[in-house]
Coordinates of C-alpha atoms in Angstrom, one line a residue:
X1 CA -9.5 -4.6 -2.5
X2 CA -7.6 -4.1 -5.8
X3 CA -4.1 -4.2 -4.5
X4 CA -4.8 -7.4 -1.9
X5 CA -6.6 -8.8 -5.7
X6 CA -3.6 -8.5 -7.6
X7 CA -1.0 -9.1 -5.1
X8 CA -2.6 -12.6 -4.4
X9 CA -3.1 -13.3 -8.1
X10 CA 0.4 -12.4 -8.8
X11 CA 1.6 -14.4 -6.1
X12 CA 0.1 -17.5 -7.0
X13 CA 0.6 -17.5 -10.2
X14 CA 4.3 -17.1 -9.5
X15 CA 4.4 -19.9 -7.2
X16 CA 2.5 -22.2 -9.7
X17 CA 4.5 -21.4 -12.8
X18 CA 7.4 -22.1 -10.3
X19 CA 6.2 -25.8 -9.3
X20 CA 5.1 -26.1 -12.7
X21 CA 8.8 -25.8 -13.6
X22 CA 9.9 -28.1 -11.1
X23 CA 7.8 -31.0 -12.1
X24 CA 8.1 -30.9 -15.6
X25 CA 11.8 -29.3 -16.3
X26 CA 14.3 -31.4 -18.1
X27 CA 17.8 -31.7 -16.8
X28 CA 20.2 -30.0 -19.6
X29 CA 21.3 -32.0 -22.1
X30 CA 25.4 -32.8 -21.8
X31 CA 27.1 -31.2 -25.7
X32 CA 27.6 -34.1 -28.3
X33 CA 31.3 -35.7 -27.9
X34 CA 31.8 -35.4 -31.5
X35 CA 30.6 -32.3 -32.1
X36 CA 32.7 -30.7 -34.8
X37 CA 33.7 -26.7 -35.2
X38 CA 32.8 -24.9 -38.4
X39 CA 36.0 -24.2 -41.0
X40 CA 34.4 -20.9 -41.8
X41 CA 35.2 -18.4 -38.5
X42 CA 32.4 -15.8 -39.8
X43 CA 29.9 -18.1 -40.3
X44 CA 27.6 -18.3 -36.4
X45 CA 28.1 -21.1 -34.0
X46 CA 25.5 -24.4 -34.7
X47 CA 23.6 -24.9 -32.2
X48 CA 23.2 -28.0 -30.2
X49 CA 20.0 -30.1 -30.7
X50 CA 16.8 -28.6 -28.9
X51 CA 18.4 -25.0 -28.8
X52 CA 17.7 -22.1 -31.4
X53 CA 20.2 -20.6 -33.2
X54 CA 18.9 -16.7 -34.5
X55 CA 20.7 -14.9 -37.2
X56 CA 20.0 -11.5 -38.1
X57 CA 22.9 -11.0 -40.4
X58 CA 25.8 -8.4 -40.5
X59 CA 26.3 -5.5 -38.5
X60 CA 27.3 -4.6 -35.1
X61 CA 23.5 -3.7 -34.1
X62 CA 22.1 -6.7 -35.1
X63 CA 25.1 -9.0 -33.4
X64 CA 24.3 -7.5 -30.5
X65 CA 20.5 -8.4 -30.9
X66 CA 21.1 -11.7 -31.7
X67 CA 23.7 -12.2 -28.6
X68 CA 20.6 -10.9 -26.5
X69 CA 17.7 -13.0 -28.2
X70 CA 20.4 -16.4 -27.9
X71 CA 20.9 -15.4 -24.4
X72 CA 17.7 -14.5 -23.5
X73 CA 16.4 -18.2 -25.1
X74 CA 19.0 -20.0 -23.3
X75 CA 18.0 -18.5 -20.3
X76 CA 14.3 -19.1 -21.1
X77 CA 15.1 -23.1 -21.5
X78 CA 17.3 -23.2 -18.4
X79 CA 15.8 -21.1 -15.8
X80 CA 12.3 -20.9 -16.7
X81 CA 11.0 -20.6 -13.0
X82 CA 13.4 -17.4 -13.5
X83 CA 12.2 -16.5 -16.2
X84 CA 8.8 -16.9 -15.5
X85 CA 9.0 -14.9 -12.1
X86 CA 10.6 -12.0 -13.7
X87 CA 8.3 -11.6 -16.4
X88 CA 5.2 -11.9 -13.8
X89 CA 6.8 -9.1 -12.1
X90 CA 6.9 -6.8 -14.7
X91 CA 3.0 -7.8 -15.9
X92 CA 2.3 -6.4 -12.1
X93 CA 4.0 -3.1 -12.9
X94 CA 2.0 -3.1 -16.7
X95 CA -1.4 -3.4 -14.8
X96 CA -1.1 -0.2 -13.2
X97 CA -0.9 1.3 -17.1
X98 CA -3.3 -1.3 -18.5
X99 CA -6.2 0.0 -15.8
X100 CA -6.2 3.5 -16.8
X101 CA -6.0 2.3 -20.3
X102 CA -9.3 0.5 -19.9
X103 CA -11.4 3.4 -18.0
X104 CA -9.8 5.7 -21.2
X105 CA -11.9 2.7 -23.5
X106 CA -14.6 3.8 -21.4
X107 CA -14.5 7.5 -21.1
X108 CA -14.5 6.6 -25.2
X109 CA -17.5 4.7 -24.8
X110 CA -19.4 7.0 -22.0
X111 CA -18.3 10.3 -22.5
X112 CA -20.5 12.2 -20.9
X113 CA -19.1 10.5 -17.7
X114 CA -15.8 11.9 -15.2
X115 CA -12.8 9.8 -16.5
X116 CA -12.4 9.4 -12.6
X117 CA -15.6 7.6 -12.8
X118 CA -14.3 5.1 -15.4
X119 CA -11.4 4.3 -12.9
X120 CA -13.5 3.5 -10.3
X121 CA -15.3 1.3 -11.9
X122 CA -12.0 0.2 -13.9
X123 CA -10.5 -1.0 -10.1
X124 CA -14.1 -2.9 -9.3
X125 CA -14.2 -5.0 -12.6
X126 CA -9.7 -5.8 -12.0
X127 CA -10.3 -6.5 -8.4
X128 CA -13.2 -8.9 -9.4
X129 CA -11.2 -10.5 -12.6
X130 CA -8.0 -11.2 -10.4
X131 CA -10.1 -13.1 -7.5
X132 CA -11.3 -15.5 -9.9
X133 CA -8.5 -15.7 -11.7
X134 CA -6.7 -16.6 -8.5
X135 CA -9.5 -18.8 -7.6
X136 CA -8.4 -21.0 -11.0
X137 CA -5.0 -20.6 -10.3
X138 CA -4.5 -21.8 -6.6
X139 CA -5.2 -25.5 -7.5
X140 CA -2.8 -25.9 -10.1
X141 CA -0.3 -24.0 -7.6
X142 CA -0.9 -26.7 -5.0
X143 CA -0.4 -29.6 -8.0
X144 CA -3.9 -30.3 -9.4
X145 CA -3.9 -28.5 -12.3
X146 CA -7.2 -30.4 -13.8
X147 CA -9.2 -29.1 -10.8
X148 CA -7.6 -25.5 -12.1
X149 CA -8.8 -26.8 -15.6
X150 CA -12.1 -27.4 -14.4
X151 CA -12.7 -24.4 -12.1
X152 CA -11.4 -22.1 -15.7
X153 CA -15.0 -22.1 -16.6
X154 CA -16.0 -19.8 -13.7
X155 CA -14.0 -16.8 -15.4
X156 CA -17.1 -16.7 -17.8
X157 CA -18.3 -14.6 -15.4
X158 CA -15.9 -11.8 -15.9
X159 CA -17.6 -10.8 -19.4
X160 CA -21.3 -11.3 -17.7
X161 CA -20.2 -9.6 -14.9
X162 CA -18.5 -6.5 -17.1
X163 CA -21.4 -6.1 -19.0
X164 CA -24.3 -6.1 -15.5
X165 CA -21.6 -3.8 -14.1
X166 CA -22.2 -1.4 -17.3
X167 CA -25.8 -1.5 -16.8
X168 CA -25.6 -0.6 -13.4
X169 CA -23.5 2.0 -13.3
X170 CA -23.7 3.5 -16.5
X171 CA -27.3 3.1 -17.3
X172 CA -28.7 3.1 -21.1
X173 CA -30.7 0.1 -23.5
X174 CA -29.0 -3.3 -22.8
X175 CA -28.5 -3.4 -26.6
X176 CA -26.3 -0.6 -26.3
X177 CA -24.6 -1.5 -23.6
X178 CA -23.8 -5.2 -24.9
X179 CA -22.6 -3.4 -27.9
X180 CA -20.1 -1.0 -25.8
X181 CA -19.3 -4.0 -23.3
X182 CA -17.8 -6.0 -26.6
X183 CA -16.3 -2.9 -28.3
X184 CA -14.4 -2.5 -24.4
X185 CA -13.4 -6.3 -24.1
X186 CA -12.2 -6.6 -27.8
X187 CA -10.4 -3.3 -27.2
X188 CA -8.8 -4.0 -23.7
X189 CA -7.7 -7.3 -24.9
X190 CA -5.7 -6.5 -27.8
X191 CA -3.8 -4.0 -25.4
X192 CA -3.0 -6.1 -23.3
X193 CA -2.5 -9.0 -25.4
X194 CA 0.3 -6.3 -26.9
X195 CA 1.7 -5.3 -23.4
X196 CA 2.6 -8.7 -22.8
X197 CA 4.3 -9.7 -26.1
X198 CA 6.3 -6.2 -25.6
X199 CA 7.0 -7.7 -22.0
X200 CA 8.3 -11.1 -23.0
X201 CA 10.5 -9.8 -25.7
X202 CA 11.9 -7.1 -23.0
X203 CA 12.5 -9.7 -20.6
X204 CA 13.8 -12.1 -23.1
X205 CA 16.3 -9.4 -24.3
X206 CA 17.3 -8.1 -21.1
X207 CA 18.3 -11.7 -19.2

């Protein structure tokens, strides 16, 4: 149930970030006829309107991380369907670290419990999160995003369902278990908030 979950998740948010690119992508902008080059040969390139030019100073370490970040930004404003495909791909591979990251929250938070317990209930709570979330995403996929907009209110019932899961299976005061459920969330989301700034930047420098 988890794998089919994220696989369908996954794919549509691939396909919708794709159309999304389609429909709203601009057609590149031709260079400036009188566009003039800079006396001073050290001194980096300007870049044309709408671009970013990045300058880290001196040094062959950071020339090549500027070469990267300028290419990985081009990139980014030509082939964002690209872009956006191979960055989805590697939040799919981060998932299968980001699950056991959330049973070790917890283990943390329920010690007393197997750690295998925590990832079985780790897979219930992703394969639940990922069919709504592909619920919300398959409109906007088939180009209506404000019925996506609209149906975004149903993943309220992720946290609501996190926390009646807790209950459940973990027994204990629903005080306490309110209390862990937030500590969990506020936890798990800062990880992964982290994982995929570290994945953009990785497939920002690597294009």
């Amino acid at each position: 149930l988890y794998l089919f979950a994220s696989f369908a998740m996954f794919l549509v948010l691939s396909l919708g970030s794709g159309l999304q690119v389609q429909a709203v992508g601009d057609e590149p902008s031709p260079a400036p006829a009188d566009a003039t080059v800079s006396e001073d040969p050290g001194a980096p390139p300007e870049a044309p309107s709408g671009q970013i030019n990045v300058d880290f100073g001196g040094g062959e370490l950071e020339a090549s991380l500027e070469r990267r970040v300028r290419a990985g930004l081009q990139r980014f404003a030509e082939d964002r369907e690209g872009f956006s495909r191979e960055f989805m791909g590697r939040l799919a591979q981060a998932f299968i670290f980001l699950l056991p990251g959330f049973a070790l929250f917890l283990k943390i938070a329920y010690r007393r419990r197997l750690y295998v317990h925590h990832i079985v209930f780790a897979i219930y709570l992703h394969a639940f999160a990922f069919m709504m979330m592909t619920v919300v995403a398959v409109p906007e996929a088939l180009g209506f995003p404000r019925v996506g907009d609209g149906l975004a209110l149903i993943l309220l019932v992720v946290p609501v369902y996190l926390v009646l899961g807790m209950k459940r299976f973990y027994g204990g005061t629903w005080p306490a278990t309110l209390a862990k459920g937030l500590v969990v969330s506020v936890a798990y989301n800062v990880l992964a908030g982290v994982t995929m700034i570290g994945l953009f930047l990785l497939t920002l420098l690597t294009s």
